[in-house]
Amino acid sequence: MNPSLRRTEYTAAAHFDGEFVRRLELFVAQVVGSRERREGARLGRGAGEGAEFVGYRPYRAGEDLRRLDWSLYARLDRPYVRVTRPEVGGRWLVWLDASASMALGQPPKFQRACELAAVIACVGAKVGARVGIDVSNRRDAPFEFGRLAELPRLLGWLESLEARGREGLATLVRPLTREAALFALGDGFDVAPEALASLAGPARRLSAAWILANDELAPNPRGAVRWVEPETGAAVELDVDAPTRTRYLAALEARLDAWRREFGAVGGVLAVNSSRAPFEETARAVLQGAW
Amino acid sequence: MIEFEHPRLVWLALAPLALWLFVFVARAREAPSGTVEVWRELERSTPRARRRGWTNWRLWVASAALVAVAFALASPVRRGASPTSTWRVLVDGSPSMFLPWADRGTPAVGAPTRLERALELASEWLEARRAGGERLVWVRWSAGRFEEVAGAEPPSAWLVAEPSAEDQPPFERCDAAGWVWLTDRSRDARFAGVFASGGVAVPGVIGETTSELVELSTDRASGAQPELGVRPKMTPSIAFVGDPPPLVREFVETWASARALTLSGGPVALTFETVASASSAALGDANSAALGAGPGWRVRGRAASLALEPGEREWLVESPGSDGARVLVAWRPGHVRSAWTACDEPEGDPALFAVAWSDLLDAARLSAPEVVACAERAAAGDSGVREPTAPPLEPRPVVERWSRELALLAAVLALLLLG
């Protein structure tokens, strides 16, 4: 939380330096190389299937019955569907929360979110996917990225974004058709878990990274505090003491648990991290199983 | 313009600054957060954690109450635009002031009086005072006390000789800064200003006997010595108003006879008024037993009560031991008023009783209107003017005062805060 920020100044923009680009390239090479090594070993064992089988998950009402594993149903007497990995080279979609609350944190949450968007785009391009980036407070078409050579253009575009205003991830939620993977990047407080979870499907992987400011994850102030919501200016005034902080942490954890349960039910991945944590840590989690 | 009687207390009006400073220091620190929803949930589940700070309107009301208290204590007032100083103009009302004035020869018929001349000498100075917005108070010595009237001009009645005109006023009691004397003779004063008309001697009647006027005549043009002459005068009379008790009436008539006063006709030298008679039903309880006493005598009887009128002096007051201390007999020149409705024969020495009453009637009896004492008719010398010492500045009078209203406002605001 940046105490110098005032309600009317809750804005932030991302900035990328040469060191970030170096770390990005190294990270992409590591993640993709590691993946290729693992896949090479498994393919060597002779699976040979068109759509890669990943595992099972419980059947949900309304799903295509053709995906039901009848033999497993016969054995366990409970319905499970086969989960397969989409075809490599499909379309990935990144939803980037650029609401005012993303300007909070030191560094701002928006900085980390943009870094993650760049990493996901580069990894996607590296593995042959076409990546679109949709920003919550912009009405124009998603930024399209498909070749690593376009990295400078991508970073320039990301730097042109600004976290401000009221529009968060909730404004981006809409039915999806052809996307093989959806990455939601934000702080996760303006969108309902089930709204995102419903977008996951057998052919679509759902990953989310909730980036919170350090003061949101572990608030430290004592005494009278007027908590202000950057998007709306709504405030709540509390006398914060140790028991209040403990109750806050418990309430926050309960909310994150609800997210985890909802994502777990659809085979999605949720990573929660502080904006202070390096992007590599969070990116590794959200990219896990993305292709 | 608003002024404060206790201006130092106005500083208390800054007390709200301390209040605001305290609230500012103790205010909740503002912290933006993306997890306000979690905090709100906490507020709902733990009301104890809700901060009960002062709302903005309470702060304003408290500030207003403090300011009202401060101003109430400082006592704001609005003062009138009245003069910054007051001058007291003593009008000498002694008989000589009403003699015609001339600086040489014999005063002509229709000449101004010495008083009018003194006023004329002071007119320029008086005009300057009036133009400066200063206050003028006209003072006259009458019936043994000072009479004061504020105004731009002296009362017109003061410019005319009264039959009861007395000796000159006690000038020494009026010798102070801010005093001005209008008189005929130049007088020594340390602080007071003096406008003295001066004037030549004025021959005329200087005394009287029971049947004649004694006149001093002179012809300055021929340089002849003054000569005394006599001429007959109209027989004065005594007039009764009301019905005095027989004892009183008998004595007064005896006195009048000795002074050659008739009971009717001729100019009235004395009016003897009885305020109520024994048969007056309207008196009620006011007509009760009374005891009046003088040196060596006393009289018992019944009497009503007598309220002193302007210019009147008490002569006989009910003796201690009787119920109350009513004035039984009062007088002013030319007039005696009695409250006795009935009285017994005087106790003690009857001669002393007669002498006392005779002195009263002699004092109250008016001389013939033409009579002016010889000393009064004497020359007053040259006119003279002495500038007065200015009076000290006076605070302007308070026209409006708001302490009570402000205190009331503070109380209402305090109730609003507590409510």
XYZ file of C-alpha atoms in Angstrom:
710
model
C 0.000 0.000 0.000
C 1.454 3.290 -1.005
C 0.528 5.882 1.603
C 1.335 8.678 -0.809
C -1.569 7.616 -3.009
C -4.699 9.614 -2.653
C -8.141 8.555 -3.715
C -7.974 10.619 -6.843
C -4.530 9.302 -7.720
C -5.090 5.551 -7.700
C -3.355 4.921 -10.988
C -0.335 2.902 -11.997
C 1.405 1.847 -15.183
C 3.850 -0.962 -15.781
C 7.443 -0.437 -16.693
C 9.816 -2.994 -18.121
C 13.577 -2.674 -18.119
C 16.314 -4.681 -19.694
C 16.739 -6.810 -16.609
C 13.086 -7.848 -16.848
C 13.489 -8.828 -20.503
C 16.532 -10.919 -19.619
C 14.671 -12.677 -16.823
C 11.643 -13.162 -19.079
C 13.634 -14.830 -21.820
C 15.401 -17.020 -19.333
C 12.141 -18.001 -17.674
C 10.454 -18.846 -20.981
C 13.377 -20.947 -22.060
C 13.412 -22.783 -18.738
C 9.680 -23.477 -18.606
C 9.328 -24.545 -22.229
C 12.548 -26.583 -22.177
C 11.525 -28.377 -19.030
C 8.114 -29.108 -20.492
C 9.571 -30.410 -23.697
C 11.896 -32.692 -21.817
C 9.039 -34.162 -19.808
C 6.792 -34.554 -22.804
C 9.566 -36.129 -24.845
C 10.042 -38.795 -22.165
C 6.319 -39.521 -21.910
C 5.792 -39.658 -25.659
C 8.724 -41.978 -25.822
C 6.710 -44.391 -23.730
C 4.265 -44.559 -26.669
C 1.042 -42.895 -25.822
C 0.406 -41.621 -29.338
C -2.995 -40.052 -28.840
C -4.324 -37.087 -30.769
C -5.740 -35.185 -27.800
C -3.573 -35.657 -24.793
C -5.229 -37.389 -21.885
C -4.568 -35.606 -18.654
C -6.834 -37.274 -16.093
C -10.346 -37.501 -14.676
C -12.634 -35.149 -12.888
C -16.203 -35.469 -11.542
C -18.992 -35.121 -14.098
C -21.022 -31.934 -13.918
C -24.625 -31.663 -14.958
C -25.089 -30.518 -18.541
C -21.780 -31.790 -19.840
C -21.494 -33.765 -23.054
C -22.151 -37.393 -22.128
C -19.721 -38.498 -24.777
C -16.906 -37.361 -22.532
C -18.088 -39.604 -19.706
C -15.781 -42.525 -18.974
C -18.296 -45.375 -18.870
C -15.864 -48.003 -17.765
C -14.848 -45.908 -14.781
C -18.525 -45.261 -14.054
C -19.155 -49.015 -14.114
C -16.301 -49.634 -11.700
C -16.837 -46.804 -9.253
C -20.548 -46.160 -9.721
C -19.774 -42.440 -9.892
C -19.583 -40.370 -13.125
C -16.204 -39.057 -14.193
C -15.175 -37.385 -17.412
C -11.885 -37.708 -19.178
C -9.839 -34.573 -19.138
C -7.646 -34.112 -22.169
C -5.158 -31.417 -22.964
C -6.182 -29.205 -25.815
C -4.213 -29.253 -28.915
C -0.969 -27.410 -28.600
C -1.033 -24.381 -30.803
C -4.594 -23.343 -29.890
C -5.616 -19.838 -28.762
C -4.818 -18.559 -25.303
C -6.629 -15.644 -23.742
C -5.299 -13.438 -20.958
C -7.713 -11.236 -18.961
C -5.909 -8.418 -17.295
C -7.534 -6.556 -14.399
C -6.695 -2.843 -14.756
C -9.034 -1.434 -12.133
C -7.823 1.214 -9.697
C -7.162 -1.245 -6.901
C -4.470 -2.792 -9.097
C -2.524 0.423 -8.605
C -2.011 -0.438 -4.950
C 1.016 -2.220 -3.571
C 4.696 -1.697 -3.666
C 5.422 -2.473 -6.424
C 1.929 -1.971 -7.752
C -0.092 -5.100 -8.337
C -0.556 -3.942 -11.897
C 3.180 -4.159 -12.523
C 3.211 -7.820 -11.584
C 0.032 -8.520 -13.547
C 1.552 -6.992 -16.685
C 4.737 -8.966 -16.167
C 2.693 -12.160 -15.900
C 0.747 -11.236 -19.048
C 4.045 -10.791 -20.916
C 5.372 -14.104 -19.629
C 2.189 -15.995 -20.562
C 2.183 -14.420 -24.009
C 5.812 -15.373 -24.625
C 5.358 -18.944 -23.390
C 2.251 -19.289 -25.544
C 4.057 -17.978 -28.597
C 6.949 -20.277 -27.839
C 4.691 -23.325 -27.875
C 2.803 -22.183 -30.958
C -0.299 -20.666 -29.410
C -1.893 -17.435 -30.503
C -2.300 -15.249 -27.407
C -4.874 -12.495 -26.965
C -4.703 -10.017 -24.063
C -7.908 -8.317 -22.960
C -7.747 -5.402 -20.525
C -10.646 -4.640 -18.216
C -10.711 -0.878 -18.643
C -10.280 -0.836 -22.422
C -13.032 -1.331 -24.917
C -10.850 -2.143 -27.952
C -10.108 -5.599 -29.324
C -7.644 -7.837 -27.473
C -3.978 -7.377 -28.194
C -2.868 -10.294 -30.340
C 0.561 -11.838 -29.925
C 1.968 -14.845 -31.790
C 5.672 -14.395 -32.373
C 8.447 -13.854 -29.876
C 9.986 -11.370 -32.241
C 7.088 -9.050 -31.388
C 8.106 -8.879 -27.747
C 9.105 -5.190 -27.889
C 5.712 -4.335 -29.323
C 4.029 -6.354 -26.604
C 6.002 -4.682 -23.836
C 5.372 -1.258 -25.338
C 1.673 -1.918 -25.446
C 1.634 -3.190 -21.867
C 3.490 -0.077 -20.759
C 0.829 2.031 -22.419
C -1.819 0.562 -20.127
C -2.867 2.244 -16.937
C -4.577 0.785 -13.911
C -7.430 3.150 -13.082
C -11.179 3.313 -12.907
C -13.829 0.927 -11.707
C -13.789 -1.768 -14.391
C -12.268 -5.000 -13.155
C -12.283 -8.615 -14.294
C -16.053 -8.842 -13.970
C -16.430 -6.629 -17.040
C -14.434 -9.137 -19.116
C -16.444 -12.232 -18.226
C -18.298 -13.510 -21.289
C -18.900 -16.874 -22.964
C -15.822 -18.212 -24.718
C -15.718 -20.545 -27.707
C -12.359 -21.269 -29.210
C -9.901 -20.416 -26.464
C -7.860 -23.366 -25.256
C -6.624 -21.609 -22.127
C -7.859 -18.678 -20.086
C -5.603 -16.772 -17.720
C -7.209 -14.294 -15.345
C -4.790 -11.831 -13.772
C -5.956 -9.475 -11.070
C -6.753 -9.265 -7.379
C -9.917 -11.301 -7.636
C -12.211 -9.167 -5.503
C -14.595 -7.852 -8.124
C -15.604 -11.092 -9.765
C -17.489 -14.087 -8.388
C -15.530 -17.397 -8.294
C -18.318 -19.326 -9.991
C -18.448 -16.807 -12.844
C -14.874 -17.619 -13.762
C -15.083 -21.303 -12.962
C -17.995 -21.715 -15.342
C -15.707 -20.750 -18.207
C -13.486 -23.783 -17.685
C -14.250 -26.791 -19.846
C -12.862 -30.031 -21.118
C -11.104 -28.204 -23.881
C -10.196 -25.122 -21.920
C -7.759 -24.763 -19.115
C -8.490 -22.082 -16.504
C -5.702 -20.409 -14.563
C -5.840 -17.386 -12.363
C -3.241 -15.362 -10.519
C -4.485 -13.188 -7.683
C -1.892 -10.621 -6.864
C -2.411 -8.814 -3.597
C -0.575 -5.936 -2.043
C 1.471 -6.821 0.971
C -0.856 -4.751 3.188
C -3.796 -6.699 1.854
C -2.194 -10.025 2.597
C -0.814 -9.012 5.990
C -2.153 -5.648 7.113
C -0.008 -4.053 9.737
C -1.606 -0.775 10.865
C -2.788 -0.282 14.420
C -5.384 2.143 15.654
C -8.005 3.970 13.696
C -7.914 3.210 9.998
C -10.242 4.330 7.276
C -10.101 1.691 4.590
C -10.946 3.155 1.204
C -11.871 1.254 -1.895
C -9.970 2.858 -4.772
C -12.594 2.061 -7.379
C -15.600 3.557 -5.635
C -14.250 5.644 -2.789
C -16.406 3.579 -0.427
C -14.828 3.439 3.006
C -15.103 1.641 6.267
C -13.580 2.952 9.475
C -12.279 0.523 12.048
C -10.160 0.457 15.143
C -7.598 -2.124 14.153
C -5.967 -4.159 16.898
C -4.341 -7.568 17.001
C -7.609 -9.550 17.322
C -9.112 -7.565 14.446
C -6.126 -8.354 12.264
C -6.401 -12.023 13.139
C -10.072 -12.008 12.183
C -9.243 -10.205 8.943
C -6.636 -12.796 7.980
C -9.108 -15.568 8.726
C -11.821 -13.895 6.616
C -9.394 -13.340 3.745
C -8.210 -16.933 3.888
C -11.825 -18.113 3.872
C -12.478 -16.163 0.684
C -9.363 -17.507 -1.005
C -10.343 -21.023 0.054
C -13.681 -20.535 -1.649
C -11.813 -19.610 -4.805
C -9.555 -22.617 -4.524
C -12.486 -24.969 -4.040
C -14.302 -23.541 -7.039
C -11.222 -23.748 -9.256
C -10.308 -27.188 -7.953
C -13.705 -28.456 -8.962
C -13.087 -27.535 -12.611
C -9.432 -28.543 -12.680
C -8.329 -24.950 -12.728
C -5.261 -23.439 -11.129
C -5.283 -20.517 -8.695
C -2.099 -18.850 -7.569
C -2.214 -16.181 -4.843
C 0.840 -14.111 -4.250
C 2.084 -10.795 -3.027
C 2.997 -8.111 -5.517
C 6.414 -8.212 -3.938
C 6.985 -11.766 -5.027
C 8.987 -12.101 -8.270
C 6.886 -12.900 -11.317
C 8.654 -16.227 -11.879
C 7.087 -17.688 -8.752
C 3.537 -16.882 -9.778
C 4.042 -17.569 -13.496
C 5.305 -21.075 -12.829
C 2.123 -21.834 -10.915
C -0.359 -20.474 -13.439
C 1.396 -22.052 -16.409
C 1.367 -25.430 -14.758
C -0.654 -27.677 -17.025
C -1.586 -24.852 -19.342
C -0.644 -26.947 -22.311
C -19.612 48.776 15.329
C -19.310 45.806 17.633
C -16.982 46.075 20.601
C -16.138 43.667 23.381
C -16.275 44.540 27.030
C -13.688 41.841 27.742
C -11.669 41.789 24.537
C -9.034 39.417 25.891
C -11.606 36.665 26.141
C -12.158 36.860 22.401
C -9.039 34.747 22.114
C -11.119 31.884 23.479
C -12.859 31.860 20.122
C -9.744 30.105 18.833
C -10.566 27.095 21.012
C -12.221 25.301 18.083
C -8.820 25.294 16.408
C -7.558 23.117 19.237
C -10.602 20.907 18.802
C -9.976 20.601 15.093
C -6.297 19.943 15.722
C -7.163 17.211 18.186
C -9.597 15.638 15.753
C -7.010 15.939 12.998
C -4.363 14.227 15.108
C -6.744 11.552 16.312
C -8.388 11.051 12.932
C -8.420 7.684 11.256
C -5.505 7.141 8.931
C -6.739 6.664 5.395
C -5.567 3.477 3.784
C -6.603 2.381 0.301
C -7.192 -1.337 -0.048
C -8.499 -3.781 -2.586
C -9.904 -5.878 0.248
C -12.336 -3.295 1.653
C -15.087 -5.903 1.264
C -13.296 -8.097 3.795
C -12.983 -5.219 6.220
C -16.653 -4.418 5.759
C -17.528 -8.017 6.509
C -15.442 -7.700 9.645
C -17.243 -4.528 10.642
C -20.589 -6.263 10.302
C -19.497 -9.275 12.322
C -17.624 -7.294 14.993
C -19.490 -4.041 15.759
C -17.041 -3.384 18.577
C -14.363 -2.713 16.008
C -16.455 -0.007 14.363
C -14.894 3.330 14.917
C -17.174 5.881 16.515
C -15.447 9.038 15.459
C -16.994 12.453 15.448
C -18.981 13.073 12.369
C -18.314 16.236 10.528
C -21.524 17.989 11.571
C -20.840 17.341 15.247
C -17.453 18.933 14.832
C -18.993 22.001 13.282
C -21.679 22.216 15.959
C -19.107 21.852 18.737
C -16.962 24.536 17.121
C -19.918 26.867 16.832
C -20.826 26.237 20.490
C -17.278 27.007 21.605
C -17.197 30.199 19.563
C -20.565 31.223 20.991
C -19.321 30.643 24.539
C -16.156 32.603 23.861
C -18.051 35.560 22.450
C -20.640 35.408 25.213
C -17.838 35.652 27.776
C -16.204 38.477 25.854
C -19.549 40.269 26.033
C -20.018 41.849 22.620
C -21.829 45.157 22.636
C -22.800 47.754 20.123
C -22.225 51.282 21.279
C -24.136 54.239 20.090
C -22.508 57.003 18.157
C -22.986 59.372 21.065
C -20.481 62.082 21.985
C -17.183 61.192 23.380
C -17.456 63.763 26.168
C -20.105 65.536 28.200
C -20.046 69.199 29.156
C -22.031 70.485 32.120
C -23.152 74.062 31.715
C -24.073 75.626 35.023
C -26.709 78.341 34.575
C -26.529 80.898 37.352
C -30.173 81.443 38.302
C -29.656 84.138 40.907
C -31.874 87.259 40.587
C -29.077 89.395 39.175
C -28.944 87.194 36.077
C -32.368 88.397 35.037
C -31.572 92.100 35.296
C -31.177 93.949 31.997
C -27.622 94.069 30.767
C -25.544 97.001 29.527
C -21.821 97.520 29.548
C -22.128 101.275 30.125
C -24.776 103.814 31.035
C -28.187 102.617 32.108
C -29.662 99.503 30.543
C -32.284 100.356 28.005
C -35.773 98.982 28.134
C -35.849 95.702 26.257
C -32.123 95.078 26.681
C -31.059 91.428 27.001
C -30.693 90.011 30.479
C -27.309 89.244 31.912
C -28.078 85.538 31.411
C -28.887 86.086 27.761
C -25.668 88.055 27.400
C -23.670 85.250 29.003
C -25.285 82.783 26.618
C -24.402 85.041 23.716
C -20.767 85.115 24.841
C -20.765 81.321 25.023
C -22.710 80.772 21.826
C -19.683 80.231 19.609
C -18.111 77.844 22.065
C -21.406 75.990 22.508
C -21.869 75.715 18.762
C -18.448 74.139 18.423
C -19.399 71.558 21.046
C -22.655 70.788 19.310
C -20.938 70.502 15.928
C -18.442 68.080 17.437
C -21.261 65.846 18.601
C -20.418 66.447 22.222
C -23.124 66.208 24.820
C -24.384 69.242 26.693
C -26.047 68.998 30.057
C -27.592 72.156 31.474
C -27.382 72.446 35.232
C -29.337 74.749 37.555
C -29.226 75.134 41.307
C -32.786 75.008 42.504
C -34.359 74.374 45.890
C -31.020 73.407 47.375
C -30.091 70.855 44.758
C -28.823 70.614 41.227
C -31.277 70.116 38.438
C -29.956 68.720 35.151
C -31.410 68.732 31.655
C -29.562 67.358 28.609
C -30.026 69.127 25.298
C -28.589 71.477 22.756
C -30.232 74.524 24.365
C -31.091 75.384 27.954
C -34.754 74.938 28.923
C -36.574 78.119 28.012
C -38.111 78.318 31.513
C -34.612 78.764 32.901
C -34.206 82.007 30.962
C -37.084 83.701 32.772
C -36.842 84.969 36.338
C -38.816 82.938 38.806
C -40.454 84.502 41.821
C -38.590 81.946 43.879
C -35.186 82.780 42.432
C -32.552 81.993 44.961
C -29.019 82.903 45.720
C -26.211 81.991 43.395
C -25.294 78.318 43.002
C -22.363 76.778 44.910
C -19.775 77.412 42.199
C -17.000 75.734 44.139
C -18.795 72.387 43.792
C -18.820 72.811 40.027
C -15.165 73.678 39.516
C -14.043 70.613 37.599
C -12.996 69.624 34.122
C -15.960 69.612 31.792
C -17.864 72.330 33.641
C -18.821 75.726 32.234
C -20.434 78.532 34.187
C -22.837 81.025 32.704
C -22.867 83.885 35.194
C -22.585 87.662 35.431
C -19.462 88.214 37.507
C -16.019 86.952 36.573
C -15.212 84.267 39.070
C -12.062 82.387 39.937
C -12.132 78.850 38.658
C -9.350 76.327 38.376
C -10.914 73.985 35.836
C -14.333 75.271 34.887
C -14.827 77.599 31.990
C -16.497 80.940 32.758
C -18.662 83.048 30.491
C -19.437 86.152 32.537
C -21.745 88.754 31.104
C -20.579 91.617 33.329
C -22.905 94.588 33.331
C -23.510 97.913 34.956
C -25.500 98.380 38.153
C -29.241 98.326 37.664
C -31.242 100.706 39.900
C -34.686 99.637 41.040
C -36.677 98.246 43.949
C -34.423 96.743 46.552
C -36.818 96.093 49.409
C -40.293 96.485 50.761
C -42.238 97.262 53.885
C -45.736 96.114 54.597
C -47.105 98.945 52.535
C -44.294 100.422 50.432
C -41.524 99.483 48.031
C -38.029 100.817 48.746
C -36.358 101.990 45.552
C -32.776 102.810 44.759
C -32.471 105.331 41.960
C -29.478 106.871 40.303
C -28.737 108.926 37.286
C -25.270 108.048 36.134
C -25.396 110.497 33.317
C -25.556 113.358 35.777
C -23.171 111.649 38.191
C -25.588 112.163 41.049
C -25.362 109.988 44.178
C -27.857 107.158 44.460
C -30.974 108.041 46.259
C -33.451 105.917 48.209
C -37.105 106.466 47.683
C -40.344 104.774 48.586
C -43.543 104.231 46.720
C -46.731 102.439 47.678
C -47.209 98.845 46.731
C -50.219 96.650 46.146
C -51.274 94.777 49.244
C -50.354 91.153 48.838
C -52.619 88.342 49.895
C -52.552 84.807 51.166
C -54.596 82.123 49.449
C -55.902 78.952 51.058
C -56.357 75.819 49.015
C -58.260 73.094 50.843
C -59.497 73.202 54.369
C -56.782 73.254 57.025
C -57.537 72.136 60.609
C -58.889 74.997 62.724
C -55.717 75.344 64.786
C -53.601 75.691 61.642
C -55.990 78.039 59.895
C -56.216 80.248 62.948
C -52.452 80.481 63.235
C -51.869 81.146 59.533
C -54.516 83.870 59.463
C -52.962 85.481 62.538
C -49.560 85.444 60.824
C -51.055 86.901 57.629
C -52.655 89.690 59.574
C -49.352 90.526 61.240
C -47.668 90.646 57.815
C -50.436 92.827 56.361
C -51.538 90.143 53.945
C -55.152 90.147 52.959
C -57.175 86.992 52.593
C -58.352 87.978 49.136
C -57.380 90.329 46.356
C -53.915 91.625 45.484
C -50.949 89.613 44.310
C -50.651 86.263 46.106
C -47.558 86.227 48.266
C -48.256 82.810 49.733
C -50.546 79.877 48.983
C -51.331 77.581 51.885
C -52.580 74.251 50.606
C -54.077 71.454 52.653
C -53.777 68.271 50.673
C -56.858 66.613 52.227
C -59.568 67.397 54.695
C -60.744 65.236 57.602
C -63.968 64.509 55.780
C -62.297 63.261 52.641
C -63.511 59.674 52.190
C -60.879 58.989 49.604
C -58.124 59.175 52.156
C -59.046 55.890 53.796
C -56.261 54.429 55.873
C -53.887 57.167 54.735
C -55.565 59.533 57.137
C -54.191 58.201 60.388
C -52.835 59.411 63.698
C -49.732 61.525 63.366
C -47.235 63.198 65.618
C -45.154 66.109 64.462
C -42.550 67.777 66.605
C -40.136 70.675 66.511
C -37.697 72.120 69.022
C -39.723 72.483 72.253
C -43.122 71.621 70.826
C -45.120 68.815 69.339
C -48.525 68.372 67.804
C -50.727 65.283 67.742
C -53.500 64.742 65.273
C -54.357 62.967 62.070
C -52.681 63.441 58.749
C -52.610 62.145 55.216
C -49.395 61.379 53.375
C -47.588 63.995 51.339
C -45.363 63.289 48.359
C -42.750 65.921 47.654
C -43.142 67.770 44.380
C -40.286 69.110 42.249
C -38.548 72.013 43.990
C -40.268 71.284 47.246
C -38.559 70.765 50.601
C -39.888 68.962 53.626
C -40.421 71.055 56.750
C -42.154 68.724 59.147
C -41.728 64.958 59.097
C -43.594 62.542 61.298
C -41.710 61.913 64.520
C -40.072 58.543 65.088
C -42.344 56.138 66.952
C -45.353 56.938 64.842
C -46.344 54.561 62.097
C -44.122 55.352 59.132
C -42.289 58.591 58.504
C -44.702 60.663 56.496
C -43.952 64.180 55.358
C -46.490 66.348 57.139
C -45.561 69.818 55.870
C -43.539 70.785 52.787
C -42.819 74.076 51.109
C -41.281 75.898 48.210
C -41.159 79.659 47.650
C -44.697 80.969 47.474
C -46.283 77.711 48.483
C -46.792 75.660 51.675
C -48.484 72.287 51.650
C -49.807 70.600 54.774
C -50.976 67.026 55.276
C -52.683 67.700 58.594
C -56.398 66.916 58.551
C -56.878 67.422 62.285
C -54.616 68.438 65.116
C -54.798 69.034 68.827
C -53.449 71.966 70.747
C -49.627 71.981 70.540
C -47.807 70.420 73.480
C -44.732 71.959 74.972
C -43.984 75.665 74.534
C -46.722 77.331 72.393
C -44.404 80.259 71.681
C -41.798 78.000 70.152
C -44.529 76.401 68.050
C -45.626 79.831 66.808
C -42.075 80.969 66.054
C -41.315 77.792 64.100
C -44.440 78.094 61.950
C -43.886 81.816 61.513
C -40.349 81.188 60.241
C -41.746 78.710 57.740
C -44.358 81.109 56.424
C -41.869 83.998 56.275
C -39.441 81.855 54.304
C -42.108 80.702 51.894
C -43.690 84.096 51.410
C -42.723 85.774 48.140
C -41.421 89.270 48.048
C -42.976 91.729 45.689
C -41.902 90.744 42.170
C -40.048 94.029 41.681
C -37.788 93.494 44.662
C -34.225 92.553 43.863
C -31.678 92.763 46.604
C -29.271 95.673 46.518
C -26.272 93.377 46.189
C -27.822 91.751 43.149
C -28.393 95.113 41.497
C -24.760 96.070 41.930
C -22.493 96.286 38.910
C -21.082 92.949 37.763
C -17.967 94.422 36.207
C -16.620 93.650 32.787
C -17.562 90.628 30.769
C -15.036 87.821 30.750
C -14.409 84.461 29.197
C -12.267 81.626 30.492
C -11.849 78.501 28.385
C -12.766 75.351 30.280
C -10.706 72.257 30.836
C -12.044 69.470 28.642
C -13.831 66.635 30.393
C -12.374 63.138 30.287
C -13.467 61.009 27.349
C -16.372 58.818 28.160
C -17.062 55.371 26.819
C -19.952 55.516 24.442
C -23.149 54.108 25.859
C -24.029 50.499 25.135
C -26.934 50.265 22.747
C -27.132 46.506 22.345
C -25.667 43.594 24.246
C -25.617 40.016 22.972
C -24.072 37.939 25.759
C -27.357 36.361 26.787
C -28.323 35.402 23.234
C -24.903 33.905 22.606
C -25.023 31.913 25.832
C -28.456 30.645 24.815
C -27.140 29.672 21.405
C -24.226 27.801 23.003
C -26.656 25.939 25.262
C -28.854 24.949 22.320
C -25.852 23.728 20.368
C -24.633 21.769 23.382
C -28.043 20.130 23.669
C -27.893 19.313 19.977
C -24.536 17.636 20.507
C -25.724 15.639 23.485
C -29.021 14.724 21.886
